[in-house]
CSV table of C-alpha atoms in Angstrom, one decimal:
chain,number,residue,atom,x,y,z
A,19,UNK,CA,-11.9,-22.0,-12.5
A,20,UNK,CA,-13.1,-18.1,-11.4
A,21,UNK,CA,-16.4,-17.7,-10.2
A,22,UNK,CA,-18.9,-14.8,-9.4
A,23,UNK,CA,-17.3,-12.3,-6.7
A,24,UNK,CA,-21.0,-12.7,-5.0
A,25,UNK,CA,-21.0,-16.3,-4.8
A,26,UNK,CA,-17.4,-16.1,-3.5
A,27,UNK,CA,-18.2,-13.5,-0.6
A,28,UNK,CA,-21.7,-15.1,0.1
A,29,UNK,CA,-20.1,-18.4,1.2
A,30,UNK,CA,-17.5,-16.9,3.7
A,31,UNK,CA,-19.8,-16.2,6.5
A,32,UNK,CA,-17.8,-13.8,8.9
A,33,UNK,CA,-15.0,-12.1,7.5
A,34,UNK,CA,-12.3,-9.6,8.7
A,35,UNK,CA,-11.1,-7.7,5.8
A,36,UNK,CA,-7.4,-6.4,5.9
A,37,UNK,CA,-8.3,-2.6,4.7
A,38,UNK,CA,-4.9,-0.6,3.3
A,39,UNK,CA,-7.0,2.3,2.1
A,40,UNK,CA,-6.2,1.7,-1.4
A,41,UNK,CA,-8.3,0.9,-4.4
A,42,UNK,CA,-8.3,-3.0,-4.3
A,43,UNK,CA,-9.0,-3.2,-0.5
A,44,UNK,CA,-11.7,-0.4,-0.6
A,45,UNK,CA,-13.5,-1.9,-3.5
A,46,UNK,CA,-13.8,-5.5,-1.7
A,47,UNK,CA,-14.9,-3.9,1.2
A,48,UNK,CA,-17.8,-1.9,-0.1
A,49,UNK,CA,-18.6,-4.9,-2.2
A,50,UNK,CA,-18.4,-7.2,0.8
A,51,UNK,CA,-19.9,-4.8,3.4
A,52,UNK,CA,-23.0,-4.3,1.0
A,53,UNK,CA,-23.2,-8.0,0.3
A,54,UNK,CA,-22.7,-9.4,3.9
A,55,UNK,CA,-23.9,-6.5,6.0
A,56,UNK,CA,-22.0,-4.8,8.5
A,57,UNK,CA,-22.7,-7.6,11.3
A,58,UNK,CA,-20.6,-10.3,9.4
A,59,UNK,CA,-17.8,-8.4,8.0
A,60,UNK,CA,-15.2,-6.4,10.2
A,61,UNK,CA,-12.9,-3.8,8.5
A,62,UNK,CA,-9.1,-4.3,10.2
A,63,UNK,CA,-7.2,-1.3,9.2
A,64,UNK,CA,-3.4,-1.0,10.5
A,65,UNK,CA,-2.0,2.3,11.7
A,66,UNK,CA,1.6,2.8,11.5
A,67,UNK,CA,4.4,4.9,9.8
A,68,UNK,CA,4.3,2.9,6.8
A,69,UNK,CA,0.7,3.7,6.0
A,70,UNK,CA,0.0,7.2,5.0
A,71,UNK,CA,-2.4,9.5,7.2
A,72,UNK,CA,-4.6,10.1,3.9
A,73,UNK,CA,-5.2,6.4,3.7
A,74,UNK,CA,-6.4,5.9,7.5
A,75,UNK,CA,-8.7,9.2,6.7
A,76,UNK,CA,-10.0,7.7,3.3
A,77,UNK,CA,-10.7,4.3,5.5
A,78,UNK,CA,-12.6,6.5,8.4
A,79,UNK,CA,-14.5,8.5,6.1
A,80,UNK,CA,-16.0,5.5,3.9
A,81,UNK,CA,-16.3,3.7,7.4
A,82,UNK,CA,-19.0,6.5,8.3
A,83,UNK,CA,-20.3,6.5,4.8
A,84,UNK,CA,-21.1,2.5,5.0
A,85,UNK,CA,-21.7,2.0,8.2
A,86,UNK,CA,-19.0,-0.4,8.8
A,87,UNK,CA,-17.8,-2.0,11.7
A,88,UNK,CA,-14.0,-0.8,11.8
A,89,UNK,CA,-11.0,-1.5,14.0
A,90,UNK,CA,-8.0,0.5,13.8
A,91,UNK,CA,-5.2,-2.0,14.8
A,92,UNK,CA,-1.3,-1.6,15.4
A,93,UNK,CA,0.0,-5.0,13.4
A,94,UNK,CA,3.4,-4.6,15.4
A,95,UNK,CA,5.7,-4.7,12.4
A,96,UNK,CA,8.0,-1.7,13.7
A,97,UNK,CA,8.7,-4.1,16.7
A,98,UNK,CA,9.7,-6.9,14.5
A,99,UNK,CA,13.5,-6.6,13.8
A,100,UNK,CA,13.1,-9.0,10.6
A,101,UNK,CA,11.1,-6.2,9.1
A,102,UNK,CA,13.4,-3.3,10.1
A,103,UNK,CA,16.1,-4.7,8.6
A,104,UNK,CA,14.5,-4.6,5.2
A,105,UNK,CA,15.4,-7.8,3.9
A,106,UNK,CA,14.4,-8.9,0.0
A,107,UNK,CA,11.2,-10.7,1.8
A,108,UNK,CA,10.4,-7.8,4.2
A,109,UNK,CA,6.6,-8.0,3.1
A,110,UNK,CA,6.5,-11.6,4.2
A,111,UNK,CA,7.3,-10.0,7.8
A,112,UNK,CA,5.0,-7.0,7.2
A,113,UNK,CA,2.0,-9.4,6.4
A,114,UNK,CA,2.7,-11.9,8.8
A,115,UNK,CA,2.4,-9.4,11.5
A,116,UNK,CA,-0.4,-8.1,10.2
A,117,UNK,CA,-2.9,-11.5,9.5
A,118,UNK,CA,-1.0,-12.5,12.8
A,119,UNK,CA,-2.6,-9.5,14.5
A,120,UNK,CA,-5.9,-9.8,13.0
A,121,UNK,CA,-6.0,-13.6,13.7
A,122,UNK,CA,-5.2,-13.0,17.3
A,123,UNK,CA,-8.3,-10.9,17.4
A,124,UNK,CA,-10.9,-12.7,15.4
A,125,UNK,CA,-11.6,-16.2,14.4
A,126,UNK,CA,-13.4,-14.8,11.0
A,127,UNK,CA,-11.8,-15.7,7.9
A,128,UNK,CA,-9.2,-13.0,6.6
A,129,UNK,CA,-9.9,-11.6,3.5
A,130,UNK,CA,-7.5,-9.4,1.3
A,131,UNK,CA,-7.9,-7.2,-1.9
A,132,UNK,CA,-5.2,-8.8,-4.0
A,133,UNK,CA,-6.2,-9.5,-7.5
A,134,UNK,CA,-4.8,-11.6,-10.3
A,135,UNK,CA,-2.4,-9.1,-11.7
A,136,UNK,CA,-0.5,-9.3,-8.2
A,137,UNK,CA,0.0,-13.1,-9.0
A,138,UNK,CA,2.4,-12.1,-11.5
A,139,UNK,CA,5.1,-10.3,-9.5
A,140,UNK,CA,7.3,-11.4,-6.5
A,141,UNK,CA,5.0,-11.0,-3.4
A,142,UNK,CA,6.5,-12.8,-0.4
A,143,UNK,CA,3.4,-11.4,1.3
A,144,UNK,CA,1.4,-13.9,-0.5
A,145,UNK,CA,3.5,-16.3,1.4
A,146,UNK,CA,2.1,-14.9,4.7
A,147,UNK,CA,-1.3,-14.6,3.7
A,148,UNK,CA,-1.2,-18.7,3.0
A,149,UNK,CA,0.0,-19.3,6.4
A,150,UNK,CA,-2.8,-17.8,7.8
A,151,UNK,CA,-5.5,-19.0,5.5
A,152,UNK,CA,-6.0,-15.9,4.0
A,153,UNK,CA,-8.5,-15.7,1.4
A,154,UNK,CA,-8.5,-13.4,-2.0
A,155,UNK,CA,-11.9,-13.2,-3.2
A,156,UNK,CA,-10.7,-11.0,-6.5
A,157,UNK,CA,-8.5,-14.0,-7.6
A,158,UNK,CA,-10.9,-16.3,-6.7
A,159,UNK,CA,-13.4,-14.3,-8.9
A,160,UNK,CA,-10.5,-14.0,-11.5
A,161,UNK,CA,-10.8,-10.2,-11.2
A,162,UNK,CA,-7.7,-8.4,-12.4
A,163,UNK,CA,-6.8,-4.6,-11.7
A,164,UNK,CA,-8.8,-3.1,-14.5
A,165,UNK,CA,-11.9,-5.4,-13.3
A,166,UNK,CA,-11.6,-3.8,-10.0
A,167,UNK,CA,-11.6,-0.4,-11.0
A,168,UNK,CA,-14.7,-1.2,-13.2
A,169,UNK,CA,-16.2,-2.9,-10.3
A,170,UNK,CA,-15.4,0.7,-8.2
A,171,UNK,CA,-17.1,2.5,-10.8
A,172,UNK,CA,-20.2,0.3,-10.7
A,173,UNK,CA,-20.4,0.6,-7.1
A,174,UNK,CA,-20.5,4.3,-7.2
A,175,UNK,CA,-17.1,4.9,-5.5
A,176,UNK,CA,-16.2,8.0,-7.5
A,177,UNK,CA,-12.8,9.2,-7.5
A,178,UNK,CA,-11.7,6.2,-5.5
A,179,UNK,CA,-11.8,4.0,-8.6
A,180,UNK,CA,-9.1,6.0,-10.2
A,181,UNK,CA,-6.9,6.4,-7.2
A,182,UNK,CA,-3.4,5.7,-8.3
A,183,UNK,CA,-1.6,2.4,-6.9
A,184,UNK,CA,0.4,3.5,-4.1
A,185,UNK,CA,2.3,0.8,-2.2
A,186,UNK,CA,3.3,1.0,1.4
A,187,UNK,CA,6.0,3.9,2.3
A,188,UNK,CA,8.5,1.0,3.3
A,189,UNK,CA,8.5,0.1,-0.6
A,190,UNK,CA,10.3,3.4,-1.2
A,191,UNK,CA,13.5,2.4,0.8
A,192,UNK,CA,15.9,0.5,-0.9
A,193,UNK,CA,16.4,-3.0,0.3
A,194,UNK,CA,18.6,-3.7,3.4
A,195,UNK,CA,18.4,0.1,4.5
A,196,UNK,CA,16.7,0.0,7.9
A,197,UNK,CA,13.2,1.3,8.0
A,198,UNK,CA,12.9,4.0,10.4
A,199,UNK,CA,9.6,5.5,11.2
A,200,UNK,CA,11.2,9.2,10.8
A,201,UNK,CA,12.3,8.5,7.4
A,202,UNK,CA,9.0,6.9,6.1
A,203,UNK,CA,7.4,10.5,7.7
A,204,UNK,CA,9.8,12.2,5.3
A,205,UNK,CA,9.5,10.4,2.5
A,206,UNK,CA,5.6,10.8,2.5
A,207,UNK,CA,6.0,14.7,2.8
A,208,UNK,CA,8.7,14.8,0.1
A,209,UNK,CA,6.0,13.4,-2.3
A,210,UNK,CA,3.6,15.6,-1.0
A,211,UNK,CA,5.9,18.7,-1.7
A,212,UNK,CA,6.5,17.7,-5.1
A,213,UNK,CA,2.7,16.9,-6.0
A,214,UNK,CA,1.9,19.8,-4.7
A,215,UNK,CA,4.6,21.4,-6.8
A,216,UNK,CA,4.3,19.8,-9.9
A,217,UNK,CA,1.1,18.0,-10.3
A,218,UNK,CA,2.9,15.0,-11.8
A,219,UNK,CA,0.9,11.8,-13.0
A,220,UNK,CA,3.3,9.6,-10.6
A,221,UNK,CA,6.0,10.7,-7.9
A,222,UNK,CA,8.0,8.2,-5.7
A,223,UNK,CA,10.6,9.3,-3.4
A,224,UNK,CA,13.2,6.7,-2.9
A,225,UNK,CA,15.8,6.3,-0.4
A,226,UNK,CA,19.1,4.5,-1.7
A,227,UNK,CA,22.4,4.1,-0.6
A,228,UNK,CA,23.2,7.0,-2.9
A,229,UNK,CA,20.8,9.5,-1.2
A,230,UNK,CA,17.4,10.6,-2.2
A,231,UNK,CA,15.8,10.0,-5.7
A,232,UNK,CA,12.6,11.5,-6.7
A,233,UNK,CA,11.1,9.6,-9.4
A,234,UNK,CA,8.9,11.2,-11.7
A,235,UNK,CA,6.8,10.2,-14.7
A,236,UNK,CA,8.6,11.3,-17.9
A,237,UNK,CA,6.4,14.2,-18.9
A,238,UNK,CA,6.4,16.0,-15.3
A,239,UNK,CA,10.3,15.3,-15.3
A,240,UNK,CA,10.7,16.9,-18.7
A,241,UNK,CA,8.4,19.8,-17.4
A,242,UNK,CA,10.7,20.0,-14.5
A,243,UNK,CA,13.6,22.3,-15.6
A,244,UNK,CA,16.9,23.2,-13.9
A,245,UNK,CA,15.4,26.2,-11.9
A,246,UNK,CA,12.7,24.0,-10.8
A,247,UNK,CA,14.8,21.3,-9.3
A,248,UNK,CA,16.9,23.8,-7.7
A,249,UNK,CA,14.3,24.9,-5.6
A,250,UNK,CA,12.8,21.7,-4.8
A,251,UNK,CA,16.1,20.1,-3.8
A,252,UNK,CA,16.3,23.0,-1.4
A,253,UNK,CA,13.0,22.4,-0.1
A,254,UNK,CA,13.4,18.8,0.3
A,255,UNK,CA,16.7,19.0,2.0
A,256,UNK,CA,14.6,20.9,4.8
A,257,UNK,CA,12.3,17.9,5.4
A,258,UNK,CA,14.7,15.4,5.9
A,259,UNK,CA,15.4,13.8,9.3
A,260,UNK,CA,18.8,13.7,11.3
A,261,UNK,CA,19.0,10.2,10.0
A,262,UNK,CA,19.6,11.3,6.2
A,263,UNK,CA,20.1,14.6,6.8
A,264,UNK,CA,22.6,16.0,4.1
A,265,UNK,CA,21.9,13.3,1.6
A,266,UNK,CA,22.2,13.9,-1.9
A,267,UNK,CA,19.1,14.6,-3.7
A,268,UNK,CA,18.7,13.5,-7.5
A,269,UNK,CA,15.6,13.4,-9.8
A,270,UNK,CA,15.1,10.4,-12.3
A,271,UNK,CA,12.3,8.7,-14.3
A,272,UNK,CA,9.9,6.7,-12.8
A,273,UNK,CA,10.5,2.9,-12.2
A,274,UNK,CA,8.0,0.5,-10.7
A,275,UNK,CA,9.5,-1.2,-7.4
A,276,UNK,CA,13.0,0.5,-8.3
A,277,UNK,CA,13.8,0.4,-4.7
A,278,UNK,CA,13.7,-3.4,-4.4
A,279,UNK,CA,16.7,-5.2,-5.0
A,280,UNK,CA,16.5,-8.7,-5.9
A,281,UNK,CA,19.3,-11.0,-6.7
A,282,UNK,CA,19.0,-12.0,-10.2
A,283,UNK,CA,16.2,-10.2,-11.1
Protein backbone atom coordinates (compact mmCIF):
# COMPACT_ATOMS: atom_id res chain seq x y z
CA UNK A 1 0.00 0.00 0.00
CA UNK A 2 1.34 3.43 -0.94
CA UNK A 3 2.08 6.08 1.65
CA UNK A 4 2.57 9.85 1.55
CA UNK A 5 5.97 10.74 0.13
CA UNK A 6 6.82 12.81 3.20
CA UNK A 7 6.30 9.78 5.43
CA UNK A 8 8.51 7.64 3.20
CA UNK A 9 11.33 10.19 3.16
CA UNK A 10 10.96 11.01 6.85
CA UNK A 11 11.65 7.45 8.00
CA UNK A 12 14.84 7.04 5.98
CA UNK A 13 17.26 8.98 8.14
CA UNK A 14 20.49 9.68 6.26
CA UNK A 15 20.28 9.23 2.51
CA UNK A 16 22.44 9.25 -0.60
CA UNK A 17 20.41 10.13 -3.67
CA UNK A 18 21.50 8.94 -7.14
CA UNK A 19 20.93 12.13 -9.12
CA UNK A 20 20.96 11.87 -12.92
CA UNK A 21 19.72 15.39 -13.66
CA UNK A 22 16.39 14.24 -15.11
CA UNK A 23 13.00 15.38 -13.84
CA UNK A 24 12.42 12.34 -11.61
CA UNK A 25 15.64 12.38 -9.61
CA UNK A 26 15.77 16.19 -9.55
CA UNK A 27 12.25 16.40 -8.13
CA UNK A 28 13.07 13.80 -5.52
CA UNK A 29 16.28 15.65 -4.66
CA UNK A 30 14.47 18.94 -4.10
CA UNK A 31 11.76 17.28 -2.02
CA UNK A 32 14.16 15.19 0.05
CA UNK A 33 16.60 18.06 0.49
CA UNK A 34 13.90 20.35 1.82
CA UNK A 35 12.26 17.62 3.92
CA UNK A 36 15.39 16.14 5.50
CA UNK A 37 17.73 19.10 5.33
CA UNK A 38 21.23 19.22 3.78
CA UNK A 39 22.86 17.44 6.71
CA UNK A 40 20.90 14.21 6.15
CA UNK A 41 20.96 13.80 2.38
CA UNK A 42 23.89 13.79 -0.05
CA UNK A 43 23.30 14.12 -3.78
CA UNK A 44 25.49 11.78 -5.83
CA UNK A 45 25.88 12.65 -9.51
CA UNK A 46 27.89 10.43 -11.85
CA UNK A 47 29.85 12.30 -14.50
CA UNK A 48 30.66 10.32 -17.65
CA UNK A 49 30.46 10.36 -21.44
CA UNK A 50 26.97 8.82 -21.14
CA UNK A 51 25.66 11.86 -19.26
CA UNK A 52 25.09 15.09 -21.22
CA UNK A 53 27.05 18.05 -19.90
CA UNK A 54 23.78 19.94 -19.64
CA UNK A 55 22.54 17.45 -17.04
CA UNK A 56 25.64 17.96 -14.90
CA UNK A 57 25.32 21.73 -15.21
CA UNK A 58 21.66 21.46 -14.15
CA UNK A 59 22.58 19.44 -11.08
CA UNK A 60 25.32 21.88 -10.09
CA UNK A 61 23.04 24.90 -10.56
CA UNK A 62 20.29 23.41 -8.39
CA UNK A 63 22.84 22.33 -5.78
CA UNK A 64 23.90 25.97 -5.41
CA UNK A 65 20.28 27.13 -5.35
CA UNK A 66 19.12 24.57 -2.76
CA UNK A 67 22.29 24.35 -0.69
CA UNK A 68 22.75 20.63 -1.36
CA UNK A 69 25.73 18.63 -0.32
CA UNK A 70 26.75 17.38 -3.78
CA UNK A 71 29.37 14.81 -4.74
CA UNK A 72 30.40 14.35 -8.38
CA UNK A 73 31.57 10.80 -8.86
CA UNK A 74 33.01 8.48 -11.48
CA UNK A 75 30.88 5.33 -11.33
CA UNK A 76 33.49 3.40 -13.32
CA UNK A 77 31.17 1.88 -15.90
CA UNK A 78 33.61 2.60 -18.73
CA UNK A 79 36.13 0.35 -17.01
CA UNK A 80 33.59 -2.49 -17.01
CA UNK A 81 33.78 -4.64 -20.14
CA UNK A 82 30.33 -6.06 -19.38
CA UNK A 83 28.92 -2.55 -19.77
CA UNK A 84 31.07 -1.61 -22.77
CA UNK A 85 29.93 -4.72 -24.68
CA UNK A 86 26.39 -3.30 -24.60
CA UNK A 87 24.45 -6.51 -23.93
CA UNK A 88 20.68 -6.59 -23.57
CA UNK A 89 21.10 -6.12 -19.80
CA UNK A 90 23.64 -3.28 -20.09
CA UNK A 91 21.64 -1.23 -17.57
CA UNK A 92 22.26 -3.87 -14.93
CA UNK A 93 26.00 -3.26 -15.18
CA UNK A 94 25.57 0.51 -15.41
CA UNK A 95 23.41 0.74 -12.30
CA UNK A 96 25.49 -1.90 -10.54
CA UNK A 97 28.58 0.26 -10.97
CA UNK A 98 26.68 3.38 -9.92
CA UNK A 99 25.11 1.97 -6.78
CA UNK A 100 28.26 0.05 -5.88
CA UNK A 101 30.31 3.23 -6.09
CA UNK A 102 27.82 5.15 -3.96
CA UNK A 103 27.73 2.33 -1.39
CA UNK A 104 31.53 2.36 -1.20
CA UNK A 105 31.45 6.05 -0.25
CA UNK A 106 28.65 6.08 2.31
CA UNK A 107 26.62 3.89 4.61
CA UNK A 108 23.49 5.98 4.01
CA UNK A 109 20.37 4.55 2.38
CA UNK A 110 20.61 4.91 -1.41
CA UNK A 111 17.60 6.49 -3.12
CA UNK A 112 16.56 6.56 -6.78
CA UNK A 113 13.98 8.57 -8.70
CA UNK A 114 12.25 5.49 -10.14
CA UNK A 115 8.47 5.95 -10.41
CA UNK A 116 5.66 3.41 -10.83
CA UNK A 117 5.57 3.85 -14.63
CA UNK A 118 9.10 2.46 -14.76
CA UNK A 119 7.97 -0.83 -13.25
CA UNK A 120 6.02 -1.80 -16.37
CA UNK A 121 9.12 -1.87 -18.58
CA UNK A 122 12.10 -4.22 -18.85
CA UNK A 123 14.60 -2.45 -16.60
CA UNK A 124 17.51 -4.64 -15.52
CA UNK A 125 18.83 -1.65 -13.58
CA UNK A 126 16.11 -2.38 -11.03
CA UNK A 127 17.76 -5.75 -10.34
CA UNK A 128 21.01 -3.93 -9.59
CA UNK A 129 19.07 -1.58 -7.30
CA UNK A 130 17.63 -4.54 -5.39
CA UNK A 131 21.09 -6.02 -4.87
CA UNK A 132 22.23 -2.72 -3.34
CA UNK A 133 19.13 -2.24 -1.15
CA UNK A 134 18.19 0.92 -3.06
CA UNK A 135 14.86 2.46 -2.12
CA UNK A 136 12.50 4.09 -4.61
CA UNK A 137 10.43 6.66 -2.65
CA UNK A 138 8.16 7.54 -5.58
CA UNK A 139 7.25 3.86 -5.98
CA UNK A 140 6.64 3.50 -2.25
CA UNK A 141 4.37 6.55 -2.48
CA UNK A 142 2.53 5.14 -5.52
CA UNK A 143 3.59 8.01 -7.77
CA UNK A 144 3.71 7.74 -11.57
CA UNK A 145 5.38 10.16 -14.00
CA UNK A 146 2.46 12.64 -14.15
CA UNK A 147 2.40 12.71 -10.33
CA UNK A 148 6.13 13.43 -10.25
CA UNK A 149 5.70 16.31 -12.70
CA UNK A 150 2.79 17.62 -10.64
CA UNK A 151 4.98 17.55 -7.52
CA UNK A 152 7.73 19.38 -9.42
CA UNK A 153 5.26 22.16 -10.23
CA UNK A 154 4.10 22.30 -6.61
CA UNK A 155 7.70 22.63 -5.49
CA UNK A 156 8.17 25.56 -7.86
CA UNK A 157 10.70 23.88 -10.14
CA UNK A 158 9.59 25.85 -13.21
CA UNK A 159 10.73 24.50 -16.57
CA UNK A 160 12.30 21.51 -14.86
CA UNK A 161 8.79 20.13 -14.30
CA UNK A 162 8.31 19.86 -18.07
CA UNK A 163 11.78 18.51 -18.84
CA UNK A 164 11.40 15.80 -21.52
CA UNK A 165 12.49 12.29 -20.67
CA UNK A 166 16.00 11.63 -21.93
CA UNK A 167 17.63 8.29 -21.08
CA UNK A 168 21.41 8.07 -20.95
CA UNK A 169 23.28 8.49 -24.21
CA UNK A 170 24.28 4.81 -24.25
CA UNK A 171 20.61 3.97 -24.80
CA UNK A 172 20.99 5.39 -28.32
CA UNK A 173 23.48 2.66 -29.30
CA UNK A 174 21.95 -0.50 -30.71
CA UNK A 175 22.33 -3.57 -28.52
CA UNK A 176 25.73 -5.34 -28.88
CA UNK A 177 27.45 -2.39 -30.59
CA UNK A 178 30.32 -1.50 -28.26
CA UNK A 179 29.92 1.63 -26.17
CA UNK A 180 32.64 4.15 -27.04
CA UNK A 181 32.91 7.57 -25.33
CA UNK A 182 33.66 9.39 -28.62
CA UNK A 183 30.52 7.95 -30.19
CA UNK A 184 28.37 9.11 -27.27
CA UNK A 185 29.81 12.62 -27.57
CA UNK A 186 28.95 12.62 -31.29
CA UNK A 187 25.43 11.33 -30.67
CA UNK A 188 24.79 14.17 -28.26
CA UNK A 189 26.26 16.71 -30.67
CA UNK A 190 23.98 15.46 -33.45
CA UNK A 191 20.91 15.76 -31.24
CA UNK A 192 21.85 19.31 -30.27
CA UNK A 193 22.42 20.23 -33.92
CA UNK A 194 19.06 18.86 -35.02
CA UNK A 195 17.30 20.45 -32.06
CA UNK A 196 18.77 23.84 -32.94
CA UNK A 197 17.76 23.57 -36.60
CA UNK A 198 14.29 22.03 -36.32
CA UNK A 199 13.15 22.66 -32.72
CA UNK A 200 11.51 19.21 -32.66
CA UNK A 201 9.36 17.92 -29.84
CA UNK A 202 11.53 14.79 -29.75
CA UNK A 203 14.88 13.91 -31.32
CA UNK A 204 17.02 10.82 -30.87
CA UNK A 205 20.23 10.01 -32.70
CA UNK A 206 20.56 6.23 -32.90
CA UNK A 207 23.65 4.28 -33.88
CA UNK A 208 22.58 1.09 -35.62
CA UNK A 209 24.47 -1.52 -37.59
CA UNK A 210 22.92 0.10 -40.66
CA UNK A 211 24.34 3.50 -39.71
CA UNK A 212 23.09 6.67 -38.04
CA UNK A 213 19.32 7.12 -37.76
CA UNK A 214 17.89 10.44 -36.60
CA UNK A 215 14.45 9.82 -35.13
CA UNK A 216 11.98 12.71 -34.94
CA UNK A 217 8.42 13.20 -33.80
CA UNK A 218 5.98 12.91 -36.75
CA UNK A 219 5.36 16.65 -37.17
CA UNK A 220 9.06 17.51 -37.24
CA UNK A 221 9.85 14.63 -39.58
CA UNK A 222 7.16 15.80 -42.01
CA UNK A 223 8.40 19.39 -41.84
CA UNK A 224 11.96 18.38 -42.71
CA UNK A 225 11.91 18.41 -46.51
CA UNK A 226 14.52 16.96 -48.83
CA UNK A 227 16.65 20.11 -48.87
CA UNK A 228 16.68 20.31 -45.07
CA UNK A 229 17.59 16.65 -44.74
CA UNK A 230 20.35 16.96 -47.31
CA UNK A 231 21.93 19.88 -45.47
CA UNK A 232 21.57 18.15 -42.12
CA UNK A 233 23.10 14.97 -43.47
CA UNK A 234 26.27 16.80 -44.47
CA UNK A 235 26.51 18.61 -41.15
CA UNK A 236 25.88 15.42 -39.19
CA UNK A 237 28.57 13.58 -41.14
CA UNK A 238 31.07 16.25 -40.10
CA UNK A 239 30.36 15.50 -36.43
CA UNK A 240 31.06 11.77 -36.60
CA UNK A 241 34.30 10.45 -35.03
CA UNK A 242 36.67 8.10 -36.87
CA UNK A 243 35.00 5.05 -35.33
CA UNK A 244 31.85 5.67 -37.38
CA UNK A 245 33.03 8.06 -40.09
CA UNK A 246 31.27 7.40 -43.36
CA UNK A 247 28.24 5.79 -41.73
CA UNK A 248 24.98 6.04 -43.65
CA UNK A 249 22.63 8.71 -42.26
CA UNK A 250 18.86 8.35 -42.36
CA UNK A 251 15.77 9.93 -40.81
CA UNK A 252 12.86 8.03 -39.28
CA UNK A 253 9.87 8.41 -36.94
CA UNK A 254 10.70 8.37 -33.23
CA UNK A 255 10.18 5.03 -31.46
CA UNK A 256 10.79 4.73 -27.74
CA UNK A 257 13.72 2.42 -27.00
CA UNK A 258 14.17 1.45 -30.64
CA UNK A 259 17.92 0.84 -30.26
CA UNK A 260 17.23 -1.75 -27.60
CA UNK A 261 16.98 -5.19 -29.18
CA UNK A 262 15.52 -7.81 -26.91
CA UNK A 263 14.94 -11.25 -28.35
CA UNK A 264 11.26 -12.14 -28.36
CA UNK A 265 10.14 -8.61 -27.44
